[in-house]
Amino acid sequence: MASTSLAQSGTAQSTLIVGESAHAEGVERMLASFRAIPAERRVRLAKKTSNLFRARQSAQGPGLDTSGLTKVISVDPEARTADVQGMCTYEDLVDATLPFGLMPHVVPQLKTITLGGAVTGLGIEATSFALGLPHESVLEMDILTGTGEIVTARPGGSEREQSLYRGFPNSYGSLGYSLRLKITLVPVAEYVAVRHVRFHDIAELTKALDSAVTNKAYDGEGVDFIDGVVFSGDEMYLSFGRMVSADEIGADSRPSRYDGIGDKQAIYYRSLQHPSGVATDVLRIRDYLWRWDTDWFWCSRAFGTQNPKVRKFWPQQLLRSSFYWKIIGLDHKYDLGNKIGALKGEGPRERVVQDVEVTIDRLPDFISWFLREVPIEPLWLCPLRLLDKGDATTAGAGPGAGRPWPLYPLESGTTYVNIGFWSSAPIEPGTSENAWNVRIEEEVSKLGGHKSLYSDAFYDEATFAALYGGEHADRLKAEFDPDGRFPTLYDKTVRAR
Ligand SMILES: Cc1cc2nc3c(=O)[nH]c(=O)nc-3n(C[C@H](O)[C@H](O)[C@H](O)COP(=O)(O)OP(=O)(O)OC[C@H]3O[C@@H](n4cnc5c(N)ncnc54)[C@H](O)[C@@H]3O)c2cc1C
């Protein structure tokens, strides 16, 4: 078992692992709040944090009490599994498992993303090329459905339990809310050694990426983590991470950290940049997992925190994505960005916050088009492959047939690349306020790709049905939420209701 120093956390692990009876109490509280909501009212989660970008159009109904469902129930280091409450953040989950020398298969980059949110919303990270997506490490999960029943969804269960297990990923709470998830964990080493390799051309980068994903190695060395950043058509990087022990890094090595402790001016995405060849770095495992959270990838620059003078005085504990979310919340509410822009004589801007996925062979087409047409940079790249070998019979007929996870259009045995961009672009005269998002959506569709549904989406109903489960999703909805206590997937993700 690895030493507790792996956790590097001020939070005592014991307060994160609460046991069965606390979980039972949390479930009771949640059920009581469900029963208290009148049958004709819509039900929603009342959570303190969210990583959902789209603004909601309608007034929100009463919320479910999630306060007793935010921790880890137990960790079994021998079996390498954890029983986790649905609203447990990855920050807490990681702090509970690292002392055992274990981590979840996929740890999304933002600390307040919850396990339930990542499983229903298709989280992704640099392990996804080898370890799939968060829902693929779920052994079973308890889901509160629209009828108030708790169904344990699992692969080897009854047909009903299996269909909910398969349909839950990408359902975004339209079928029910996960209260407990049993997941498998993977062993970690104490450090991650990273090689940032510069490319000057997207075709070259794509070739290297494809080979590294297939061989789980780059330049003769094994890789456990892969992601990348495109700054421009001439400056792009793949970052290959490998877990290494203290012995391997050597006694003199001083691992870097990018969380504002130590060198406060250190910014992870800037550490990638160099003129040519390979730059190397070493981080403790926990610092590697949260490397993107401190500056919310690069998005913190919008708040001034990358200006050295501002950063010097910015409290270290507020260098984190959850704090930037609070500022974004104010911007959504008061349209601050556009108002400040107007004072400076700038025109209105459209928010363009999206993650899209194309098959790896279409990556050069998409990146070349994007760099030519859309005034946004940098872009984040993350390769992914489903772990599931695929079983057409599990998905049923309709648009989901042949996909292991029928509500999301990923095929087994194919390498995809997730491309993330989170910024804004000027609204051009004579175009609609959603023009950039719509153009990107059209280009992605043209290339046979699709996008994550955590942000704005503009698909018409037919296109949406073809991509995201169609009649299969309708059948699941009729089975698990017959009275429409939760919005449909289309209402939630496109109509933002
Ligand atoms: C700017 C930005 C960047 C992002 N980058 C990444 C990234 O790099 N990697 C990544 O993995 N993801 C990323 N995401 C997406 C994020 O993983 C998803 O939005 C995820 O669903 C958020 O989970 P959450 O726990 O914060 O849930 P919330 O934001 O609170 O909710 C998201 C949706 O999931 C539903 N939901 C939440 N909890 C549950 C539950 N227990 N059971 C059922 N439904 C539930 C909610 O009803 C809601 O529809 C990004 C999002 C944004 C806005």
Coordinates of C-alpha atoms and ligand atoms in Angstrom, one line a residue:
M1 CA 0.0 0.0 0.0
A2 CA 1.3 3.5 -0.8
S3 CA 2.1 6.0 1.9
T4 CA -0.4 8.5 3.0
S5 CA 1.8 11.3 1.7
L6 CA 0.3 10.5 -1.7
A7 CA -2.9 12.4 -0.6
Q8 CA -1.0 15.6 0.2
S9 CA -4.3 16.8 1.5
G10 CA -5.3 18.9 4.5
T11 CA -8.6 17.1 4.7
A12 CA -8.5 14.0 6.9
Q13 CA -9.3 11.0 4.9
S14 CA -11.5 9.6 7.7
T15 CA -14.0 12.5 7.3
L16 CA -14.4 11.7 3.6
I17 CA -15.2 8.0 4.1
V18 CA -18.5 7.9 6.0
G19 CA -19.8 4.3 6.0
E20 CA -23.1 2.6 5.3
S21 CA -25.3 4.1 8.1
A22 CA -24.5 7.7 7.1
H23 CA -25.3 6.8 3.5
A24 CA -28.6 5.3 4.5
E25 CA -29.4 8.6 6.4
G26 CA -28.4 10.6 3.3
V27 CA -30.7 8.5 1.1
E28 CA -33.6 8.9 3.6
R29 CA -33.2 12.7 3.5
M30 CA -33.1 12.7 -0.3
L31 CA -36.3 10.5 -0.4
A32 CA -38.1 12.8 2.1
S33 CA -37.3 15.8 -0.1
F34 CA -38.6 13.9 -3.2
R35 CA -41.9 13.1 -1.4
A36 CA -42.3 16.7 -0.3
I37 CA -42.3 17.9 -4.0
P38 CA -45.9 18.0 -5.3
A39 CA -46.5 15.3 -7.9
E40 CA -47.2 17.9 -10.7
R41 CA -43.9 19.8 -10.1
R42 CA -40.6 19.1 -11.9
V43 CA -37.8 17.7 -9.7
R44 CA -34.2 18.9 -9.8
L45 CA -31.0 18.5 -7.8
A46 CA -30.2 21.1 -5.2
K47 CA -26.4 21.1 -5.4
K48 CA -23.9 23.6 -4.2
T49 CA -21.7 23.3 -7.3
S50 CA -22.3 22.7 -11.0
N51 CA -20.1 22.4 -14.1
L52 CA -23.1 22.8 -16.4
F53 CA -22.6 25.7 -18.7
R54 CA -25.9 26.4 -20.4
A55 CA -28.1 29.0 -18.8
R56 CA -31.5 27.7 -17.8
Q57 CA -34.5 29.3 -19.5
S58 CA -37.2 28.4 -17.0
A59 CA -37.8 29.0 -13.3
Q60 CA -36.4 26.2 -11.3
G61 CA -38.7 24.0 -9.2
P62 CA -37.9 22.8 -5.7
G63 CA -34.7 20.8 -5.3
L64 CA -33.8 17.4 -3.9
D65 CA -31.7 17.4 -0.7
T66 CA -28.3 16.1 -1.7
S67 CA -26.6 17.2 1.5
G68 CA -26.1 13.6 2.8
L69 CA -24.8 12.2 -0.4
T70 CA -21.5 14.0 -1.0
K71 CA -18.9 11.5 0.4
V72 CA -17.3 8.2 -0.1
I73 CA -19.0 5.2 1.6
S74 CA -16.1 2.8 1.7
V75 CA -12.9 1.9 -0.1
D76 CA -11.8 -1.8 -0.5
P77 CA -8.1 -1.6 -1.3
E78 CA -7.9 -5.4 -1.9
A79 CA -10.7 -5.5 -4.4
R80 CA -9.7 -2.1 -5.7
T81 CA -13.2 -0.8 -5.5
A82 CA -15.0 2.2 -3.9
D83 CA -18.6 2.7 -3.0
V84 CA -19.3 6.4 -3.5
Q85 CA -22.2 8.7 -3.0
G86 CA -23.6 10.3 -6.2
M87 CA -22.8 13.9 -5.4
C88 CA -19.2 13.2 -4.1
T89 CA -16.8 15.6 -5.9
Y90 CA -13.7 14.1 -7.5
E91 CA -11.6 16.3 -5.2
D92 CA -12.9 14.3 -2.2
L93 CA -13.0 11.0 -4.1
V94 CA -9.3 11.4 -5.0
D95 CA -8.3 12.4 -1.5
A96 CA -10.1 9.3 -0.1
T97 CA -8.5 6.9 -2.6
L98 CA -4.9 8.2 -3.0
P99 CA -3.8 7.2 0.5
F100 CA -4.5 3.6 -0.6
G101 CA -2.4 4.1 -3.7
L102 CA -5.5 4.1 -5.9
M103 CA -7.5 6.5 -8.1
P104 CA -10.6 6.4 -10.2
H105 CA -10.0 5.2 -13.8
V106 CA -10.7 8.7 -15.1
V107 CA -10.4 11.9 -13.0
P108 CA -12.0 14.9 -14.8
Q109 CA -9.9 18.0 -14.6
L110 CA -12.2 20.2 -12.5
K111 CA -12.3 19.5 -8.8
T112 CA -16.0 20.0 -8.2
I113 CA -17.2 17.7 -10.9
T114 CA -19.0 14.9 -9.1
L115 CA -18.9 11.2 -9.8
G116 CA -22.7 11.1 -10.6
G117 CA -22.3 14.1 -12.9
A118 CA -19.3 12.7 -14.8
V119 CA -21.1 9.3 -15.2
T120 CA -24.3 10.8 -16.5
G121 CA -22.4 13.6 -18.4
L122 CA -19.6 11.7 -20.0
G123 CA -16.5 13.0 -18.2
I124 CA -13.1 12.5 -19.9
E125 CA -9.4 13.0 -19.1
A126 CA -5.9 12.0 -20.1
T127 CA -6.4 8.3 -19.1
S128 CA -9.4 7.9 -21.4
F129 CA -7.3 6.6 -24.3
A130 CA -6.5 3.5 -22.2
L131 CA -9.2 3.4 -19.5
G132 CA -12.3 4.6 -21.3
L133 CA -14.9 6.9 -19.7
P134 CA -16.0 7.2 -16.1
H135 CA -19.2 5.2 -16.6
E136 CA -17.2 2.2 -17.8
S137 CA -15.7 1.7 -14.4
V138 CA -19.1 1.6 -12.7
L139 CA -19.9 -1.9 -11.4
E140 CA -23.4 -1.0 -10.2
M141 CA -25.3 2.2 -9.2
D142 CA -28.4 3.0 -7.2
I143 CA -30.6 5.4 -9.2
L144 CA -33.6 7.3 -7.9
T145 CA -36.1 7.2 -10.8
G146 CA -39.0 9.5 -11.6
T147 CA -41.4 7.2 -9.7
G148 CA -39.5 7.5 -6.5
E149 CA -38.2 4.0 -6.8
I150 CA -34.5 3.3 -6.3
V151 CA -33.2 0.9 -9.0
T152 CA -29.8 -0.8 -8.7
A153 CA -28.6 -0.6 -12.3
R154 CA -26.0 -3.2 -13.2
P155 CA -24.6 -5.0 -16.2
G156 CA -25.5 -8.6 -15.0
G157 CA -28.9 -7.7 -13.5
S158 CA -32.4 -8.1 -14.9
E159 CA -33.2 -6.7 -18.3
R160 CA -34.6 -3.6 -16.7
E161 CA -31.6 -3.1 -14.5
Q162 CA -29.3 -3.6 -17.5
S163 CA -31.2 -1.2 -19.7
L164 CA -31.0 1.6 -17.1
Y165 CA -27.3 0.8 -16.6
R166 CA -26.7 1.2 -20.3
G167 CA -29.0 4.2 -20.8
F168 CA -27.8 6.3 -17.9
P169 CA -24.6 7.7 -19.5
N170 CA -25.5 10.9 -21.3
S171 CA -29.0 11.0 -19.7
Y172 CA -28.1 14.1 -17.7
G173 CA -30.6 13.4 -15.0
S174 CA -33.5 12.9 -17.4
L175 CA -34.0 9.3 -16.2
G176 CA -33.0 9.6 -12.6
Y177 CA -30.3 10.6 -10.2
S178 CA -27.5 8.2 -9.1
L179 CA -27.3 8.1 -5.3
R180 CA -24.5 5.4 -4.9
L181 CA -22.0 4.1 -7.4
K182 CA -19.7 1.2 -7.0
I183 CA -16.6 1.8 -9.1
T184 CA -13.3 0.1 -9.8
L185 CA -10.0 1.9 -9.0
V186 CA -6.5 1.7 -10.6
P187 CA -3.2 1.7 -8.8
V188 CA -1.1 4.9 -9.0
A189 CA 2.6 5.7 -8.5
E190 CA 3.7 8.7 -6.4
Y191 CA 4.7 10.9 -9.4
V192 CA 3.9 11.5 -13.0
A193 CA 6.8 12.3 -15.4
V194 CA 5.5 14.3 -18.4
R195 CA 7.0 14.9 -21.8
H196 CA 5.6 17.9 -23.7
V197 CA 6.3 17.2 -27.4
R198 CA 6.0 20.2 -29.7
F199 CA 4.5 19.8 -33.2
H200 CA 4.4 22.4 -36.0
D201 CA 1.7 20.7 -38.0
I202 CA -1.6 19.0 -37.2
A203 CA -1.1 16.1 -39.5
E204 CA 2.2 15.2 -37.8
L205 CA 0.6 15.5 -34.4
T206 CA -2.3 13.3 -35.4
K207 CA 0.1 10.6 -36.7
A208 CA 2.1 10.6 -33.4
L209 CA -1.1 10.6 -31.4
D210 CA -2.6 7.7 -33.2
S211 CA 0.5 5.6 -32.8
A212 CA 0.8 6.5 -29.1
V213 CA -2.8 5.5 -28.4
T214 CA -2.4 2.2 -30.3
N215 CA 0.9 1.3 -28.7
K216 CA 0.4 3.0 -25.3
A217 CA 3.9 4.3 -25.8
Y218 CA 5.7 7.2 -27.3
D219 CA 9.3 7.2 -28.5
G220 CA 9.9 3.8 -26.9
E221 CA 8.5 4.8 -23.4
G222 CA 5.2 3.7 -22.0
V223 CA 2.4 6.3 -21.4
D224 CA -0.4 6.4 -18.8
F225 CA -1.8 9.8 -19.7
I226 CA -2.2 11.6 -23.0
D227 CA -3.6 15.1 -23.7
G228 CA -2.6 18.0 -25.8
V229 CA -3.0 21.7 -26.5
V230 CA -3.2 23.6 -29.9
F231 CA -2.0 27.2 -29.6
S232 CA -1.8 27.9 -33.3
G233 CA -1.2 26.1 -36.7
D234 CA 2.5 26.2 -35.9
E235 CA 2.5 25.6 -32.2
M236 CA 0.8 22.5 -30.7
Y237 CA 1.8 19.9 -28.1
L238 CA 1.1 16.4 -27.0
S239 CA 1.8 15.7 -23.3
F240 CA 2.6 12.2 -22.5
G241 CA 2.5 11.3 -18.8
R242 CA 4.0 8.2 -17.2
M243 CA 3.6 7.1 -13.5
V244 CA 6.9 6.9 -11.8
S245 CA 8.1 6.0 -8.3
A246 CA 10.2 8.2 -6.0
D247 CA 13.3 6.1 -6.8
E248 CA 12.9 6.8 -10.5
I249 CA 12.7 10.6 -10.2
G250 CA 15.8 10.6 -8.0
A251 CA 16.4 12.2 -4.6
D252 CA 17.4 15.6 -6.0
S253 CA 14.4 16.1 -8.2
R254 CA 12.0 18.9 -7.1
P255 CA 8.5 18.1 -8.5
S256 CA 6.7 21.1 -10.0
R257 CA 3.3 22.2 -8.8
Y258 CA 0.9 24.6 -10.4
D259 CA -1.6 25.2 -7.6
G260 CA -0.3 28.5 -6.4
I261 CA 1.8 27.0 -3.6
G262 CA 5.5 27.5 -4.0
D263 CA 6.0 29.4 -7.3
K264 CA 2.7 31.2 -7.4
Q265 CA 3.4 32.5 -10.9
A266 CA 3.7 29.0 -12.4
I267 CA 0.9 28.3 -14.8
Y268 CA 0.5 24.8 -16.2
Y269 CA -0.5 25.5 -19.7
R270 CA 2.4 28.0 -20.1
S271 CA 4.8 25.3 -18.9
L272 CA 4.1 23.3 -22.1
Q273 CA 5.4 26.0 -24.4
H274 CA 9.0 25.7 -25.9
P275 CA 10.5 26.4 -29.3
S276 CA 10.9 22.8 -30.5
G277 CA 11.5 19.2 -29.5
V278 CA 10.6 17.9 -26.0
A279 CA 10.3 19.6 -22.6
T280 CA 10.0 17.4 -19.5
D281 CA 8.5 17.9 -16.1
V282 CA 7.6 15.9 -13.0
L283 CA 4.5 16.4 -10.7
R284 CA 3.2 14.6 -7.7
I285 CA 0.2 12.5 -8.7
R286 CA -2.3 14.7 -7.0
D287 CA -0.8 17.8 -8.5
Y288 CA -0.9 16.2 -11.9
L289 CA -4.5 15.2 -11.6
W290 CA -5.5 18.9 -10.7
R291 CA -3.0 20.6 -13.0
W292 CA -5.8 22.1 -15.1
D293 CA -8.0 23.2 -12.2
T294 CA -5.9 26.0 -10.8
D295 CA -6.3 28.2 -14.0
W296 CA -9.4 26.4 -15.3
F297 CA -7.2 25.3 -18.2
W298 CA -6.4 28.8 -19.4
C299 CA -9.8 30.4 -18.8
S300 CA -8.6 32.2 -15.6
R301 CA -6.9 34.8 -17.9
A302 CA -10.4 36.3 -18.4
F303 CA -10.4 37.2 -14.6
G304 CA -6.9 38.7 -14.7
T305 CA -5.3 36.0 -12.5
Q306 CA -2.5 35.3 -15.1
N307 CA -1.3 38.9 -14.8
P308 CA 1.7 38.5 -12.5
K309 CA 0.7 41.6 -10.4
V310 CA -2.8 40.4 -9.9
R311 CA -1.7 36.8 -9.3
K312 CA 0.7 37.9 -6.6
F313 CA -2.2 39.2 -4.5
W314 CA -4.9 36.7 -5.5
P315 CA -5.5 34.3 -2.5
Q316 CA -4.0 30.9 -3.3
Q317 CA -7.2 29.1 -2.2
L318 CA -9.2 31.1 -4.7
L319 CA -7.0 29.8 -7.6
R320 CA -9.5 27.1 -8.5
S321 CA -12.2 26.5 -11.0
S322 CA -15.0 26.5 -8.4
F323 CA -14.2 30.1 -7.6
Y324 CA -14.2 31.2 -11.3
W325 CA -17.6 29.5 -11.6
K326 CA -18.9 32.0 -9.1
I327 CA -17.7 34.9 -11.2
I328 CA -19.2 33.2 -14.3
G329 CA -22.5 32.9 -12.4
L330 CA -22.5 36.7 -11.9
D331 CA -21.7 37.2 -15.6
H332 CA -24.6 35.0 -16.6
K333 CA -26.9 36.9 -14.3
Y334 CA -25.8 40.4 -15.1
D335 CA -24.2 40.0 -18.6
L336 CA -21.1 41.7 -17.1
G337 CA -18.7 40.8 -19.9
N338 CA -20.7 42.5 -22.6
K339 CA -21.4 45.5 -20.4
I340 CA -17.7 46.0 -19.6
G341 CA -17.0 45.5 -23.4
A342 CA -19.5 48.1 -24.3
L343 CA -17.8 50.6 -21.9
K344 CA -14.6 49.9 -23.8
G345 CA -16.3 50.5 -27.1
E346 CA -16.3 46.8 -28.0
G347 CA -19.3 45.0 -29.6
P348 CA -21.2 42.1 -28.0
R349 CA -19.6 38.7 -27.9
E350 CA -21.0 35.2 -28.1
R351 CA -20.0 32.6 -25.5
V352 CA -18.4 29.6 -27.2
V353 CA -17.9 26.9 -24.6
Q354 CA -17.9 23.4 -26.1
D355 CA -16.3 20.0 -26.1
V356 CA -16.7 18.1 -29.4
E357 CA -15.5 14.7 -30.6
V358 CA -14.4 13.5 -34.0
T359 CA -12.7 10.3 -35.0
I360 CA -9.0 10.7 -35.1
D361 CA -8.8 10.6 -38.9
R362 CA -10.9 13.8 -39.0
L363 CA -8.8 15.6 -36.4
P364 CA -6.7 17.5 -39.0
D365 CA -9.8 18.6 -40.9
F366 CA -11.5 19.9 -37.8
I367 CA -8.5 21.7 -36.4
S368 CA -7.5 23.2 -39.7
W369 CA -11.1 24.5 -40.3
F370 CA -11.3 25.8 -36.7
L371 CA -8.0 27.7 -36.8
R372 CA -9.0 29.2 -40.1
E373 CA -12.5 30.1 -39.3
V374 CA -13.0 30.6 -35.5
P375 CA -11.1 33.4 -33.5
I376 CA -10.5 31.2 -30.4
E377 CA -7.4 29.6 -29.0
P378 CA -6.0 27.5 -27.4
L379 CA -7.8 24.2 -27.9
W380 CA -7.5 21.2 -25.7
L381 CA -7.1 17.7 -27.2
C382 CA -7.9 14.4 -25.4
P383 CA -7.9 11.0 -27.1
L384 CA -10.5 8.5 -26.0
R385 CA -11.5 4.9 -26.7
L386 CA -14.3 2.9 -25.2
L387 CA -13.2 0.1 -23.0
D388 CA -16.4 -1.8 -23.9
K389 CA -15.9 -4.2 -26.7
G390 CA -19.5 -3.6 -27.7
D391 CA -22.6 -5.8 -27.8
A392 CA -25.2 -4.8 -30.2
T393 CA -27.9 -6.7 -28.3
T394 CA -27.6 -4.5 -25.2
A395 CA -28.5 -1.4 -27.0
G396 CA -31.8 -2.5 -28.6
A397 CA -33.1 -1.4 -31.9
G398 CA -33.1 2.2 -33.2
P399 CA -30.4 4.8 -33.4
G400 CA -28.7 3.2 -30.3
A401 CA -28.3 -0.2 -31.9
G402 CA -24.7 -1.3 -32.1
R403 CA -23.5 1.2 -29.6
P404 CA -22.7 -0.1 -26.1
W405 CA -24.0 3.1 -24.5
P406 CA -27.0 3.9 -26.6
L407 CA -27.6 7.6 -25.6
Y408 CA -24.1 8.6 -26.8
P409 CA -22.7 8.1 -30.3
L410 CA -19.4 6.4 -29.6
E411 CA -18.5 3.1 -31.3
S412 CA -16.3 0.4 -29.8
G413 CA -12.9 -0.1 -31.3
T414 CA -12.5 3.5 -32.6
T415 CA -10.2 6.2 -31.4
Y416 CA -11.9 9.6 -31.0
V417 CA -10.3 12.9 -30.1
N418 CA -12.2 15.3 -27.8
I419 CA -11.5 19.0 -28.6
G420 CA -12.4 21.5 -26.0
F421 CA -12.6 25.3 -26.4
W422 CA -14.0 27.6 -23.8
S423 CA -14.1 31.3 -24.7
S424 CA -16.1 33.8 -26.7
A425 CA -16.1 35.4 -30.1
P426 CA -17.4 38.7 -31.5
I427 CA -20.9 38.6 -32.9
E428 CA -20.5 39.6 -36.5
P429 CA -22.9 42.2 -38.0
G430 CA -25.9 40.5 -39.6
T431 CA -25.4 37.2 -37.8
S432 CA -27.4 35.7 -35.0
E433 CA -26.3 35.7 -31.4
N434 CA -25.6 31.9 -31.7
A435 CA -23.9 32.0 -35.1
W436 CA -20.5 30.7 -34.0
N437 CA -21.9 27.8 -32.0
V438 CA -24.2 26.8 -34.8
R439 CA -21.4 26.9 -37.4
I440 CA -19.2 24.7 -35.2
E441 CA -22.1 22.3 -34.6
E442 CA -22.6 22.0 -38.4
E443 CA -19.0 21.5 -39.1
V444 CA -18.7 18.8 -36.4
S445 CA -21.8 17.0 -37.9
K446 CA -20.3 17.3 -41.4
L447 CA -17.2 15.5 -40.2
G448 CA -19.4 12.7 -38.6
G449 CA -18.7 14.0 -35.1
H450 CA -20.8 15.0 -32.1
K451 CA -20.5 17.1 -29.0
S452 CA -20.9 16.8 -25.2
L453 CA -24.2 18.2 -24.0
Y454 CA -23.1 20.2 -20.9
S455 CA -23.2 23.5 -22.8
D456 CA -25.4 25.2 -25.4
A457 CA -26.7 22.9 -28.2
F458 CA -28.9 23.8 -31.2
Y459 CA -29.7 20.5 -32.9
D460 CA -33.1 20.1 -34.4
E461 CA -35.1 17.2 -32.9
A462 CA -34.5 14.8 -35.8
T463 CA -30.7 15.3 -35.8
F464 CA -30.6 15.1 -32.0
A465 CA -32.6 11.9 -32.0
A466 CA -30.2 10.3 -34.6
L467 CA -27.2 11.2 -32.4
Y468 CA -28.4 10.7 -28.9
G469 CA -30.5 7.6 -28.7
G470 CA -33.8 8.6 -30.3
E471 CA -36.6 6.1 -29.7
H472 CA -34.5 4.1 -27.4
A473 CA -34.1 7.1 -25.1
D474 CA -37.9 7.6 -25.3
R475 CA -38.6 4.0 -24.2
L476 CA -36.3 4.4 -21.2
K477 CA -38.0 7.7 -20.3
A478 CA -41.4 6.0 -20.4
E479 CA -40.1 3.2 -18.2
F480 CA -38.2 5.1 -15.6
D481 CA -39.9 8.5 -15.6
P482 CA -43.4 7.9 -16.9
D483 CA -44.9 11.0 -15.3
G484 CA -42.2 13.4 -16.6
R485 CA -40.9 14.4 -13.2
F486 CA -37.6 15.2 -14.9
P487 CA -37.2 17.1 -18.2
T488 CA -36.5 15.1 -21.3
L489 CA -32.9 15.0 -22.6
Y490 CA -33.8 17.3 -25.5
D491 CA -35.7 19.7 -23.2
K492 CA -32.8 19.8 -20.8
T493 CA -29.9 20.0 -23.2
V494 CA -31.2 22.0 -26.2
R495 CA -34.2 23.9 -24.9
A496 CA -32.4 24.4 -21.6
R497 CA -35.5 23.7 -19.5
Ligands
LIG1 C1 -16.0 24.8 -19.2 C2 -16.2 23.4 -19.0 C3 -15.2 22.5 -19.2 C4 -15.4 21.1 -19.0 N1 -14.3 20.3 -19.1 C5 -14.5 19.0 -18.8 C6 -13.4 18.2 -18.9 O1 -12.3 18.6 -19.3 N2 -13.5 16.9 -18.6 C7 -14.7 16.4 -18.2 O2 -14.8 15.3 -17.8 N3 -15.8 17.2 -18.2 C8 -15.7 18.5 -18.5 N4 -16.8 19.3 -18.4 C9 -18.2 18.7 -18.3 C10 -18.6 18.1 -17.0 O3 -17.9 16.9 -16.8 C11 -20.1 17.8 -17.1 O4 -20.8 19.0 -17.3 C12 -20.5 17.0 -15.9 O5 -21.9 16.5 -16.1 C13 -20.5 18.0 -14.7 O6 -20.8 17.2 -13.5 P1 -21.2 17.9 -12.2 O7 -21.1 16.9 -11.1 O8 -20.6 19.2 -12.0 O9 -22.8 18.1 -12.4 P2 -23.7 19.3 -12.6 O10 -23.0 20.4 -13.4 O11 -24.3 19.7 -11.3 O12 -24.9 18.7 -13.5 C14 -24.7 18.3 -14.8 C15 -25.8 17.5 -15.2 O13 -25.8 16.2 -14.7 C16 -26.9 15.9 -13.9 N5 -26.4 15.2 -12.7 C17 -25.6 15.7 -11.8 N6 -25.4 14.8 -10.8 C18 -26.1 13.7 -11.2 C19 -26.4 12.4 -10.6 N7 -25.8 12.1 -9.4 N8 -27.2 11.6 -11.2 C20 -27.8 11.9 -12.4 N9 -27.6 13.1 -13.0 C21 -26.8 14.0 -12.4 C22 -27.6 17.2 -13.6 O14 -29.0 17.1 -13.5 C23 -27.2 18.0 -14.8 O15 -28.1 17.8 -15.9 C24 -16.7 20.6 -18.6 C25 -17.7 21.5 -18.4 C26 -17.5 22.9 -18.6 C27 -18.6 23.8 -18.4

